[in-house]
mmCIF file of C-alpha atoms in Angstrom:
data_model
loop_
_atom_site.group_PDB
_atom_site.id
_atom_site.type_symbol
_atom_site.label_atom_id
_atom_site.label_comp_id
_atom_site.label_asym_id
_atom_site.label_seq_id
_atom_site.Cartn_x
_atom_site.Cartn_y
_atom_site.Cartn_z
ATOM 1 C CA MET A 1 0.000 0.000 0.000
ATOM 2 C CA ALA A 2 2.910 2.331 0.576
ATOM 3 C CA ARG A 3 4.160 4.813 -1.921
ATOM 4 C CA ARG A 4 7.731 4.366 -2.924
ATOM 5 C CA GLY A 5 9.869 6.855 -4.792
ATOM 6 C CA ALA A 6 12.400 6.121 -7.468
ATOM 7 C CA THR A 7 15.292 7.340 -5.360
ATOM 8 C CA ASN A 8 14.276 5.426 -2.243
ATOM 9 C CA LEU A 9 14.703 1.747 -2.971
ATOM 10 C CA GLY A 10 15.126 1.020 0.732
ATOM 11 C CA GLY A 11 14.867 -2.703 1.336
ATOM 12 C CA LEU A 12 15.240 -3.760 -2.284
ATOM 13 C CA HIS A 13 17.891 -6.400 -2.728
ATOM 14 C CA PRO A 14 18.365 -7.543 -6.334
ATOM 15 C CA VAL A 15 18.423 -11.262 -6.938
ATOM 16 C CA GLY A 16 22.130 -11.265 -7.691
ATOM 17 C CA ALA A 17 22.811 -13.189 -4.497
ATOM 18 C CA ARG A 18 20.836 -16.088 -5.959
ATOM 19 C CA MET A 19 21.557 -15.761 -9.682
ATOM 20 C CA SER A 20 24.417 -14.590 -11.807
ATOM 21 C CA ALA A 21 23.938 -12.707 -15.063
ATOM 22 C CA THR A 22 25.190 -15.702 -17.020
ATOM 23 C CA THR A 23 22.434 -17.963 -15.644
ATOM 24 C CA ILE A 24 19.476 -15.649 -16.286
ATOM 25 C CA PRO A 25 17.825 -16.305 -19.649
ATOM 26 C CA LEU A 26 16.750 -12.657 -19.839
ATOM 27 C CA SER A 27 20.273 -11.314 -19.280
ATOM 28 C CA GLY A 28 21.069 -8.526 -21.714
ATOM 29 C CA GLU A 29 17.529 -8.487 -23.133
ATOM 30 C CA THR A 30 15.006 -5.662 -23.279
ATOM 31 C CA ILE A 31 11.813 -6.316 -21.317
ATOM 32 C CA LEU A 32 8.688 -4.356 -22.171
ATOM 33 C CA CYS A 33 6.626 -4.335 -18.990
ATOM 34 C CA LEU A 34 2.962 -3.386 -19.271
ATOM 35 C CA ALA A 35 2.236 -2.222 -15.742
ATOM 36 C CA THR A 36 -1.068 -1.919 -13.921
ATOM 37 C CA GLN A 37 -0.218 1.285 -12.036
ATOM 38 C CA ALA A 38 2.153 4.235 -12.082
ATOM 39 C CA TRP A 39 5.665 3.545 -10.843
ATOM 40 C CA ASP A 40 5.193 5.915 -7.905
ATOM 41 C CA ALA A 41 1.837 4.457 -6.860
ATOM 42 C CA HIS A 42 1.550 1.866 -4.077
ATOM 43 C CA TRP A 43 4.058 -0.894 -4.697
ATOM 44 C CA THR A 44 2.728 -4.202 -5.966
ATOM 45 C CA PRO A 45 4.338 -7.284 -7.587
ATOM 46 C CA VAL A 46 4.805 -5.224 -10.769
ATOM 47 C CA GLN A 47 7.424 -2.916 -9.288
ATOM 48 C CA GLN A 48 8.873 -5.625 -7.059
ATOM 49 C CA VAL A 49 9.545 -8.012 -9.944
ATOM 50 C CA MET A 50 10.780 -5.470 -12.468
ATOM 51 C CA SER A 51 13.138 -3.761 -10.026
ATOM 52 C CA ARG A 52 14.812 -7.120 -9.443
ATOM 53 C CA LEU A 53 15.126 -7.963 -13.134
ATOM 54 C CA ALA A 54 16.599 -4.572 -14.056
ATOM 55 C CA PRO A 55 20.148 -5.407 -12.887
ATOM 56 C CA TYR A 56 20.326 -7.967 -15.696
ATOM 57 C CA SER A 57 18.077 -6.568 -18.429
ATOM 58 C CA THR A 58 16.849 -3.234 -19.738
ATOM 59 C CA VAL A 59 13.307 -2.817 -18.397
ATOM 60 C CA LEU A 60 10.842 -0.446 -20.070
ATOM 61 C CA TYR A 61 8.103 0.030 -17.481
ATOM 62 C CA VAL A 62 5.038 1.378 -19.310
ATOM 63 C CA GLU A 63 2.484 3.005 -17.022
ATOM 64 C CA PRO A 64 -1.241 2.784 -17.865
ATOM 65 C CA PHE A 65 -2.423 5.518 -20.206
ATOM 66 C CA ARG A 66 -4.855 8.182 -19.081
ATOM 67 C CA PRO A 67 -7.359 9.420 -21.667
ATOM 68 C CA LEU A 68 -6.748 12.953 -22.862
ATOM 69 C CA VAL A 69 -9.953 14.361 -21.344
ATOM 70 C CA ARG A 70 -9.032 12.844 -17.990
ATOM 71 C CA ARG A 71 -5.575 14.420 -18.083
ATOM 72 C CA LEU A 72 -7.029 17.813 -18.959
ATOM 73 C CA ALA A 73 -9.646 17.579 -16.206
ATOM 74 C CA ILE A 74 -7.066 16.691 -13.578
ATOM 75 C CA ARG A 75 -4.843 19.560 -14.648
ATOM 76 C CA ALA A 76 -7.768 21.992 -14.507
ATOM 77 C CA ASN A 77 -8.732 20.854 -11.020
ATOM 78 C CA GLY A 78 -5.201 20.956 -9.735
ATOM 79 C CA ASP A 79 -5.497 17.370 -8.572
ATOM 80 C CA ALA A 80 -2.435 16.255 -6.636
ATOM 81 C CA GLY A 81 -2.852 12.865 -8.266
ATOM 82 C CA PHE A 82 -1.407 14.325 -11.431
ATOM 83 C CA ARG A 83 1.839 15.296 -9.736
ATOM 84 C CA ASN A 84 3.761 13.020 -12.105
ATOM 85 C CA SER A 85 2.905 15.380 -14.983
ATOM 86 C CA LYS A 86 5.946 17.402 -13.913
ATOM 87 C CA LEU A 87 8.205 14.399 -14.265
ATOM 88 C CA PRO A 88 9.894 13.535 -17.576
ATOM 89 C CA GLN A 89 7.786 11.330 -19.793
ATOM 90 C CA LEU A 90 10.676 8.872 -19.909
ATOM 91 C CA ARG A 91 12.928 8.629 -16.869
ATOM 92 C CA GLU A 92 15.474 6.190 -15.520
ATOM 93 C CA VAL A 93 14.445 5.432 -11.955
ATOM 94 C CA MET A 94 17.246 2.951 -11.301
ATOM 95 C CA PRO A 95 20.019 1.554 -13.495
ATOM 96 C CA GLN A 96 18.471 -0.064 -16.584
ATOM 97 C CA LEU A 97 14.879 0.527 -15.461
ATOM 98 C CA PHE A 98 13.075 3.195 -17.475
ATOM 99 C CA VAL A 99 9.560 4.400 -16.665
ATOM 100 C CA TYR A 100 7.441 5.622 -19.578
ATOM 101 C CA ARG A 101 4.204 7.595 -19.235
ATOM 102 C CA PRO A 102 2.009 7.328 -22.354
ATOM 103 C CA ASN A 103 0.763 10.678 -23.688
ATOM 104 C CA PHE A 104 -1.012 9.957 -26.967
ATOM 105 C CA PRO A 105 -4.557 11.428 -27.135
ATOM 106 C CA TYR A 106 -6.456 8.351 -26.014
ATOM 107 C CA PHE A 107 -10.239 8.250 -25.909
ATOM 108 C CA PRO A 108 -12.081 7.694 -22.617
ATOM 109 C CA PHE A 109 -14.453 4.841 -21.750
ATOM 110 C CA HIS A 110 -12.391 2.299 -23.666
ATOM 111 C CA LEU A 111 -13.580 -0.436 -21.282
ATOM 112 C CA LYS A 112 -17.230 0.392 -21.942
ATOM 113 C CA SER A 113 -17.348 1.220 -25.633
ATOM 114 C CA PRO A 114 -16.061 -1.215 -28.291
ATOM 115 C CA PHE A 115 -15.923 1.710 -30.732
ATOM 116 C CA LEU A 116 -13.654 3.789 -28.476
ATOM 117 C CA ALA A 117 -11.556 0.740 -27.633
ATOM 118 C CA ALA A 118 -11.044 0.149 -31.360
ATOM 119 C CA ALA A 119 -10.050 3.801 -31.777
ATOM 120 C CA ASN A 120 -7.432 3.517 -29.016
ATOM 121 C CA ALA A 121 -5.913 0.304 -30.350
ATOM 122 C CA PRO A 122 -3.799 1.787 -33.200
ATOM 123 C CA LEU A 123 -2.750 4.694 -30.955
ATOM 124 C CA TYR A 124 -1.450 2.324 -28.292
ATOM 125 C CA LYS A 125 0.356 0.135 -30.813
ATOM 126 C CA ALA A 126 1.982 3.185 -32.406
ATOM 127 C CA GLU A 127 3.111 4.652 -29.086
ATOM 128 C CA ILE A 128 4.614 1.389 -27.848
ATOM 129 C CA SER A 129 6.275 0.848 -31.217
ATOM 130 C CA ALA A 130 7.819 4.334 -31.075
ATOM 131 C CA LEU A 131 9.141 3.638 -27.579
ATOM 132 C CA LEU A 132 10.799 0.413 -28.711
ATOM 133 C CA ARG A 133 12.386 2.162 -31.695
ATOM 134 C CA LYS A 134 13.808 4.767 -29.341
ATOM 135 C CA PHE A 135 15.654 1.985 -27.540
ATOM 136 C CA GLY A 136 16.599 0.202 -30.762
ATOM 137 C CA SER A 137 14.782 -2.918 -29.597
ATOM 138 C CA LYS A 138 13.373 -4.980 -32.445
ATOM 139 C CA ARG A 139 12.321 -8.114 -30.540
ATOM 140 C CA PRO A 140 12.008 -7.417 -26.808
ATOM 141 C CA TRP A 141 10.406 -9.702 -24.278
ATOM 142 C CA LEU A 142 6.850 -8.757 -23.383
ATOM 143 C CA TRP A 143 6.113 -9.134 -19.667
ATOM 144 C CA ALA A 144 2.496 -8.047 -19.312
ATOM 145 C CA PHE A 145 0.736 -7.671 -15.992
ATOM 146 C CA PHE A 146 -2.304 -6.602 -18.033
ATOM 147 C CA ALA A 147 -2.913 -4.707 -21.277
ATOM 148 C CA GLN A 148 -5.233 -1.805 -21.963
ATOM 149 C CA CYS A 149 -5.212 -2.626 -25.679
ATOM 150 C CA LEU A 150 -4.512 -6.020 -27.244
ATOM 151 C CA SER A 151 -3.079 -4.275 -30.303
ATOM 152 C CA VAL A 152 0.301 -4.427 -28.542
ATOM 153 C CA LEU A 153 0.338 -8.162 -29.351
ATOM 154 C CA ASP A 154 0.638 -7.248 -33.037
ATOM 155 C CA LEU A 155 4.240 -6.200 -32.394
ATOM 156 C CA GLN A 156 7.118 -8.657 -32.630
ATOM 157 C CA PHE A 157 8.347 -10.116 -29.343
ATOM 158 C CA GLU A 158 11.006 -12.683 -28.560
ATOM 159 C CA HIS A 159 8.792 -14.161 -25.834
ATOM 160 C CA VAL A 160 5.469 -13.247 -24.204
ATOM 161 C CA ILE A 161 4.800 -13.718 -20.470
ATOM 162 C CA TYR A 162 1.528 -12.890 -18.744
ATOM 163 C CA ASP A 163 2.044 -12.204 -15.029
ATOM 164 C CA CYS A 164 -1.574 -12.359 -13.838
ATOM 165 C CA VAL A 165 -1.399 -11.236 -10.221
ATOM 166 C CA ASP A 166 -5.188 -11.048 -9.672
ATOM 167 C CA ASP A 167 -8.469 -12.252 -11.112
ATOM 168 C CA TRP A 168 -8.991 -8.942 -12.914
ATOM 169 C CA PRO A 169 -12.625 -9.409 -14.082
ATOM 170 C CA ALA A 170 -13.709 -9.839 -10.450
ATOM 171 C CA PHE A 171 -12.771 -6.217 -9.755
ATOM 172 C CA PHE A 172 -15.202 -4.776 -12.314
ATOM 173 C CA PRO A 173 -18.861 -4.845 -11.201
ATOM 174 C CA ASP A 174 -20.021 -3.016 -14.340
ATOM 175 C CA ALA A 175 -21.138 -5.696 -16.825
ATOM 176 C CA ARG A 176 -19.702 -3.894 -19.867
ATOM 177 C CA GLU A 177 -16.316 -3.376 -18.256
ATOM 178 C CA LYS A 178 -16.233 -6.929 -16.922
ATOM 179 C CA LYS A 179 -16.859 -8.262 -20.436
ATOM 180 C CA VAL A 180 -14.000 -6.231 -21.941
ATOM 181 C CA VAL A 181 -11.588 -7.035 -19.100
ATOM 182 C CA THR A 182 -12.454 -10.731 -19.354
ATOM 183 C CA GLY A 183 -11.723 -10.630 -23.075
ATOM 184 C CA ILE A 184 -8.326 -9.013 -22.545
ATOM 185 C CA ASP A 185 -7.502 -11.346 -19.667
ATOM 186 C CA ASN A 186 -8.372 -14.450 -21.685
ATOM 187 C CA ALA A 187 -6.568 -13.226 -24.798
ATOM 188 C CA LEU A 188 -3.361 -12.584 -22.842
ATOM 189 C CA SER A 189 -3.623 -15.999 -21.204
ATOM 190 C CA CYS A 190 -3.892 -17.679 -24.603
ATOM 191 C CA ALA A 191 -1.266 -15.569 -26.370
ATOM 192 C CA ALA A 192 1.401 -15.916 -23.683
ATOM 193 C CA GLU A 193 3.980 -18.669 -23.789
ATOM 194 C CA MET A 194 3.635 -18.972 -20.032
ATOM 195 C CA VAL A 195 1.356 -17.506 -17.378
ATOM 196 C CA PHE A 196 2.260 -16.730 -13.778
ATOM 197 C CA VAL A 197 -0.497 -16.558 -11.175
ATOM 198 C CA GLY A 198 -0.372 -15.756 -7.484
ATOM 199 C CA SER A 199 -2.688 -18.454 -6.141
ATOM 200 C CA ASP A 200 -3.929 -21.993 -6.722
ATOM 201 C CA PRO A 201 -7.562 -20.939 -7.397
ATOM 202 C CA LEU A 202 -6.334 -18.623 -10.140
ATOM 203 C CA LYS A 203 -4.305 -21.444 -11.658
ATOM 204 C CA VAL A 204 -7.464 -23.561 -11.847
ATOM 205 C CA LYS A 205 -9.097 -20.761 -13.819
ATOM 206 C CA LYS A 206 -6.140 -20.096 -16.138
ATOM 207 C CA SER A 207 -4.872 -23.606 -16.874
ATOM 208 C CA PRO A 208 -7.620 -24.436 -19.420
ATOM 209 C CA LEU A 209 -6.520 -21.375 -21.390
ATOM 210 C CA ASN A 210 -2.808 -22.033 -21.063
ATOM 211 C CA PRO A 211 -1.316 -25.332 -19.825
ATOM 212 C CA LYS A 212 1.908 -23.519 -18.964
ATOM 213 C CA THR A 213 0.366 -21.734 -15.982
ATOM 214 C CA PHE A 214 2.495 -21.652 -12.857
ATOM 215 C CA VAL A 215 1.750 -20.569 -9.296
ATOM 216 C CA VAL A 216 4.312 -18.258 -7.717
ATOM 217 C CA ASN A 217 2.847 -16.859 -4.510
ATOM 218 C CA HIS A 218 3.253 -13.194 -3.726
ATOM 219 C CA ALA A 219 5.942 -12.228 -1.273
ATOM 220 C CA ALA A 220 7.188 -9.479 1.030
ATOM 221 C CA ASP A 221 10.187 -7.245 1.561
ATOM 222 C CA ILE A 222 11.184 -9.295 4.591
ATOM 223 C CA GLY A 223 14.231 -7.318 5.639
ATOM 224 C CA HIS A 224 12.213 -4.143 5.738
ATOM 225 C CA PHE A 225 9.096 -5.352 7.548
ATOM 226 C CA SER A 226 11.082 -7.341 10.108
ATOM 227 C CA LYS A 227 12.247 -3.975 11.436
ATOM 228 C CA ALA A 228 8.945 -3.926 13.333
ATOM 229 C CA ALA A 229 10.541 -6.445 15.720
ATOM 230 C CA ASP A 230 13.714 -4.381 16.119
ATOM 231 C CA PRO A 231 13.980 -2.597 19.513
ATOM 232 C CA ARG A 232 15.568 0.362 17.736
ATOM 233 C CA THR A 233 12.444 0.997 15.625
ATOM 234 C CA SER A 234 10.308 3.762 17.100
ATOM 235 C CA ILE A 235 6.514 3.960 17.064
ATOM 236 C CA PRO A 236 5.199 7.084 15.246
ATOM 237 C CA ALA A 237 3.680 9.803 17.422
ATOM 238 C CA ASP A 238 0.199 9.700 15.849
ATOM 239 C CA LEU A 239 -0.069 5.993 16.695
ATOM 240 C CA GLU A 240 1.597 6.227 20.077
ATOM 241 C CA LYS A 241 -1.132 8.514 21.402
ATOM 242 C CA ILE A 242 -3.855 5.943 20.591
ATOM 243 C CA PRO A 243 -4.629 3.675 23.559
ATOM 244 C CA HIS A 244 -4.118 -0.083 23.573
ATOM 245 C CA PRO A 245 -5.270 -2.546 22.437
ATOM 246 C CA ARG A 246 -4.652 -1.399 18.870
ATOM 247 C CA ILE A 247 -6.293 -3.580 16.239
ATOM 248 C CA GLY A 248 -4.635 -2.540 12.999
ATOM 249 C CA PHE A 249 -5.015 -2.803 9.242
ATOM 250 C CA VAL A 250 -2.174 -1.625 6.983
ATOM 251 C CA GLY A 251 -3.077 -1.413 3.318
ATOM 252 C CA MET A 252 -5.451 -0.001 0.748
ATOM 253 C CA VAL A 253 -9.128 0.061 1.696
ATOM 254 C CA ASP A 254 -11.143 -0.824 -1.402
ATOM 255 C CA PRO A 255 -14.899 -1.422 -1.801
ATOM 256 C CA ILE A 256 -14.534 -4.846 -3.436
ATOM 257 C CA ARG A 257 -12.378 -6.822 -1.001
ATOM 258 C CA PHE A 258 -12.363 -4.886 2.282
ATOM 259 C CA ASP A 259 -15.177 -5.834 4.693
ATOM 260 C CA SER A 260 -16.081 -2.533 6.330
ATOM 261 C CA GLU A 261 -19.050 -4.092 8.151
ATOM 262 C CA LEU A 262 -16.715 -6.540 9.831
ATOM 263 C CA LEU A 263 -14.534 -3.630 10.887
ATOM 264 C CA ARG A 264 -17.612 -1.885 12.275
ATOM 265 C CA LEU A 265 -18.332 -5.005 14.335
ATOM 266 C CA VAL A 266 -14.820 -4.943 15.784
ATOM 267 C CA ALA A 267 -15.261 -1.287 16.691
ATOM 268 C CA THR A 268 -18.410 -2.053 18.699
ATOM 269 C CA THR A 269 -16.083 -3.292 21.435
ATOM 270 C CA PRO A 270 -15.351 0.074 23.085
ATOM 271 C CA GLU A 271 -11.959 -0.888 24.500
ATOM 272 C CA TYR A 272 -10.648 -1.883 21.063
ATOM 273 C CA HIS A 273 -9.022 0.887 19.046
ATOM 274 C CA VAL A 274 -9.206 0.117 15.332
ATOM 275 C CA VAL A 275 -6.370 1.725 13.381
ATOM 276 C CA ILE A 276 -6.226 1.962 9.576
ATOM 277 C CA VAL A 277 -2.918 2.948 8.006
ATOM 278 C CA GLY A 278 -3.291 3.397 4.263
ATOM 279 C CA GLY A 279 -5.234 4.921 1.411
ATOM 280 C CA ILE A 280 -8.984 4.723 0.949
ATOM 281 C CA MET A 281 -10.172 4.088 -2.579
ATOM 282 C CA ALA A 282 -13.202 5.757 -4.121
ATOM 283 C CA GLY A 283 -16.417 4.102 -3.012
ATOM 284 C CA ALA A 284 -14.996 2.816 0.272
ATOM 285 C CA GLU A 285 -14.789 6.016 2.301
ATOM 286 C CA LYS A 286 -18.508 6.184 3.156
ATOM 287 C CA SER A 287 -18.641 2.592 4.365
ATOM 288 C CA LEU A 288 -16.050 3.046 7.112
ATOM 289 C CA PRO A 289 -17.518 3.453 10.612
ATOM 290 C CA ASP A 290 -17.461 6.976 12.017
ATOM 291 C CA LEU A 291 -16.715 6.048 15.611
ATOM 292 C CA PRO A 292 -14.354 7.573 18.188
ATOM 293 C CA ASN A 293 -12.341 4.351 18.479
ATOM 294 C CA VAL A 294 -11.720 4.094 14.714
ATOM 295 C CA HIS A 295 -8.577 5.946 13.715
ATOM 296 C CA LEU A 296 -7.789 6.705 10.051
ATOM 297 C CA LEU A 297 -4.117 7.649 9.904
ATOM 298 C CA GLY A 298 -3.897 7.895 6.104
ATOM 299 C CA MET A 299 -1.137 6.985 3.672
ATOM 300 C CA LYS A 300 2.359 6.585 5.052
ATOM 301 C CA SER A 301 5.711 6.116 3.376
ATOM 302 C CA LEU A 302 7.206 2.663 3.111
ATOM 303 C CA ASP A 303 9.969 3.643 5.517
ATOM 304 C CA GLU A 304 7.383 4.414 8.213
ATOM 305 C CA LEU A 305 5.406 1.177 8.018
ATOM 306 C CA PRO A 306 7.566 -0.977 10.332
ATOM 307 C CA GLY A 307 7.062 1.620 13.066
ATOM 308 C CA TYR A 308 3.292 1.516 12.656
ATOM 309 C CA LEU A 309 3.227 -2.276 12.618
ATOM 310 C CA LYS A 310 5.402 -2.374 15.727
ATOM 311 C CA GLY A 311 2.753 -0.346 17.547
ATOM 312 C CA MET A 312 -0.109 -2.736 16.666
ATOM 313 C CA ASP A 313 -1.305 -5.428 19.060
ATOM 314 C CA VAL A 314 -3.133 -7.421 16.366
ATOM 315 C CA CYS A 315 -2.962 -7.126 12.559
ATOM 316 C CA LEU A 316 -6.155 -7.646 10.562
ATOM 317 C CA MET A 317 -6.967 -9.082 7.150
ATOM 318 C CA PRO A 318 -10.733 -8.365 7.062
ATOM 319 C CA TYR A 319 -11.556 -9.553 3.558
ATOM 320 C CA ARG A 320 -14.989 -10.268 2.154
ATOM 321 C CA LEU A 321 -15.535 -13.737 0.767
ATOM 322 C CA ASN A 322 -16.305 -13.165 -2.915
ATOM 323 C CA ASP A 323 -14.986 -13.810 -6.429
ATOM 324 C CA ALA A 324 -12.183 -11.280 -6.004
ATOM 325 C CA THR A 325 -10.853 -12.686 -2.739
ATOM 326 C CA ARG A 326 -11.101 -16.343 -3.755
ATOM 327 C CA SER A 327 -8.098 -15.851 -6.023
ATOM 328 C CA ILE A 328 -6.053 -13.247 -4.152
ATOM 329 C CA TYR A 329 -2.822 -13.853 -2.287
ATOM 330 C CA PRO A 330 -2.524 -10.727 -0.099
ATOM 331 C CA LEU A 331 0.832 -8.982 -0.041
ATOM 332 C CA LYS A 332 0.262 -8.118 3.602
ATOM 333 C CA LEU A 333 0.128 -11.793 4.645
ATOM 334 C CA HIS A 334 3.908 -12.192 4.714
ATOM 335 C CA GLU A 335 4.516 -8.537 5.537
ATOM 336 C CA TYR A 336 2.495 -9.030 8.715
ATOM 337 C CA MET A 337 4.183 -12.350 9.514
ATOM 338 C CA ALA A 338 7.629 -10.789 9.105
ATOM 339 C CA THR A 339 6.797 -8.598 12.100
ATOM 340 C CA GLY A 340 5.895 -11.601 14.257
ATOM 341 C CA LYS A 341 2.629 -9.942 15.275
ATOM 342 C CA PRO A 342 -0.590 -11.945 15.702
ATOM 343 C CA VAL A 343 -2.676 -11.898 12.518
ATOM 344 C CA VAL A 344 -6.454 -12.381 12.335
ATOM 345 C CA SER A 345 -7.940 -13.113 8.906
ATOM 346 C CA THR A 346 -11.193 -14.128 7.351
ATOM 347 C CA ALA A 347 -11.141 -17.584 5.751
ATOM 348 C CA ILE A 348 -9.974 -16.686 2.252
ATOM 349 C CA PRO A 349 -8.312 -19.636 0.426
ATOM 350 C CA ALA A 350 -4.865 -18.002 0.535
ATOM 351 C CA VAL A 351 -4.568 -18.466 4.305
ATOM 352 C CA ASP A 352 -5.494 -22.169 4.415
ATOM 353 C CA ASN A 353 -1.869 -23.281 4.640
ATOM 354 C CA PHE A 354 -1.075 -20.870 7.460
ATOM 355 C CA ARG A 355 -3.750 -21.741 10.016
ATOM 356 C CA ASN A 356 -1.044 -22.922 12.426
ATOM 357 C CA LEU A 357 0.540 -19.473 12.353
ATOM 358 C CA ILE A 358 -2.354 -17.017 12.145
ATOM 359 C CA TYR A 359 -5.906 -16.824 13.500
ATOM 360 C CA VAL A 360 -8.506 -17.649 10.828
ATOM 361 C CA ALA A 361 -12.217 -16.921 11.283
ATOM 362 C CA GLU A 362 -15.023 -18.631 9.388
ATOM 363 C CA ASN A 363 -17.675 -16.080 10.375
ATOM 364 C CA GLU A 364 -18.205 -12.791 12.191
ATOM 365 C CA ASN A 365 -18.482 -14.315 15.660
ATOM 366 C CA GLN A 366 -15.269 -16.265 15.155
ATOM 367 C CA PHE A 367 -13.540 -13.129 13.934
ATOM 368 C CA MET A 368 -14.260 -11.443 17.265
ATOM 369 C CA GLU A 369 -13.225 -14.573 19.170
ATOM 370 C CA GLN A 370 -9.964 -14.811 17.246
ATOM 371 C CA ILE A 371 -9.091 -11.200 18.024
ATOM 372 C CA ALA A 372 -9.637 -11.923 21.717
ATOM 373 C CA ARG A 373 -7.396 -15.013 21.431
ATOM 374 C CA ALA A 374 -4.713 -13.090 19.548
ATOM 375 C CA LEU A 375 -4.602 -10.405 22.237
ATOM 376 C CA LYS A 376 -3.862 -13.095 24.827
ATOM 377 C CA GLU A 377 -1.060 -14.698 22.829
ATOM 378 C CA LYS A 378 2.062 -15.194 24.943
ATOM 379 C CA ASP A 379 4.014 -17.911 23.116
ATOM 380 C CA PRO A 380 7.324 -16.495 21.787
ATOM 381 C CA GLU A 381 7.828 -19.628 19.687
ATOM 382 C CA VAL A 382 4.881 -18.860 17.411
ATOM 383 C CA VAL A 383 6.369 -15.417 16.790
ATOM 384 C CA LEU A 384 9.612 -17.021 15.642
ATOM 385 C CA ARG A 385 7.727 -19.493 13.443
ATOM 386 C CA ARG A 386 5.849 -16.670 11.718
ATOM 387 C CA GLN A 387 9.069 -14.822 11.014
ATOM 388 C CA ALA A 388 10.751 -17.995 9.728
ATOM 389 C CA CYS A 389 7.803 -18.623 7.394
ATOM 390 C CA ALA A 390 7.970 -15.064 6.116
ATOM 391 C CA ARG A 391 11.657 -15.432 5.275
ATOM 392 C CA GLU A 392 10.714 -18.246 2.882
ATOM 393 C CA HIS A 393 8.486 -15.797 0.989
ATOM 394 C CA SER A 394 10.849 -12.977 0.081
ATOM 395 C CA TRP A 395 10.677 -11.110 -3.220
ATOM 396 C CA GLU A 396 14.157 -12.426 -3.954
ATOM 397 C CA ALA A 397 12.860 -15.997 -3.732
ATOM 398 C CA HIS A 398 9.770 -15.021 -5.732
ATOM 399 C CA VAL A 399 11.762 -13.609 -8.650
ATOM 400 C CA ALA A 400 14.283 -16.442 -8.510
ATOM 401 C CA GLU A 401 11.426 -18.952 -8.925
ATOM 402 C CA LYS A 402 10.011 -17.061 -11.906
ATOM 403 C CA VAL A 403 13.430 -16.922 -13.530
ATOM 404 C CA ARG A 404 13.861 -20.648 -12.921
ATOM 405 C CA LEU A 405 10.553 -21.360 -14.628
ATOM 406 C CA VAL A 406 11.400 -19.076 -17.545
ATOM 407 C CA GLN A 407 14.727 -20.825 -17.938
ATOM 408 C CA ALA A 408 13.052 -24.245 -17.881
ATOM 409 C CA HIS A 409 10.224 -23.463 -20.311
ATOM 410 C CA LEU A 410 11.417 -20.679 -22.621
ATOM 411 C CA LYS A 411 14.933 -21.763 -23.582
#
């Protein structure tokens, strides 16, 4: 959920300790990465993976395009969200990793109107083609986390990889958008030479479209989040003034996955202080309980997060049980476990293998019971087991596994 700047790579440790340039099949190649968010937005597997491939390959990180009318409206309103308009359109954020912000005059509503989507297709192909010519790359690798226009597949690529980190159609309640997103998602799955997914349920969905579908679970920046257990880490002042017990959630609050009613139930216990550290997406702000023991601390920098997690008594994963959460593998699962803190989660499939390490609730009543149990936890051994489990799920191990699979299947 945290924002991370190009000059602050903090806990990033390239995979060089595990792999040498001579053993990486992508070494010396150009990778065209179709990203799902801006480089400076909250960090997800997109930035984590590409930042660890850049030491060996030239990475062209293409941010999602914004339609022209949207860009003009944001400029007119002085929206802080358009702060990256002052940045160069093409910038090198770390050695061999270049971030590109599309600026062709794209039409809006391309996920709702087939006509407008068709109008954007040649624009997108032309802009990507021009970018590749600028780098003199005739046959790059395509590493797509999604694609706004399938016209990019008309270009020539050495290999095509679809890194499907989520069940994208599940995030679009509008029937027209869901249909378009499903079409893109399926087309990428079929066109790719291999597909990576973050969970077993997503593999079940993707395997009929592409037999070379591989599960590589999401991971965490273990070295960074383990600072929450370091005595030298201080608790931020705005959290320190909140009484205990602090029941905390660190992440983005969205209207699809986040169960605000469950959070409201937790807050009905007056002695509990519910703390949310992170951004609130459109459509979710009105659902959050307006109670004196619910504390919205807002977005924080990545560097600050270990301090906030250190000050929590229990960490929450209050997810709804729906199509979107059946296939997710939350980034915060191993981030939380790296701190050693007790974790209480709803019974999403991703946590099934960790029931001996975290508290899993099948219903609302159990969720409250598990929080009460977590607050009474005294066993230091379970803390050490959580941290040991987290160390097995580092981003270094994640990228090393993907490289191993690429080497085995795309020689």
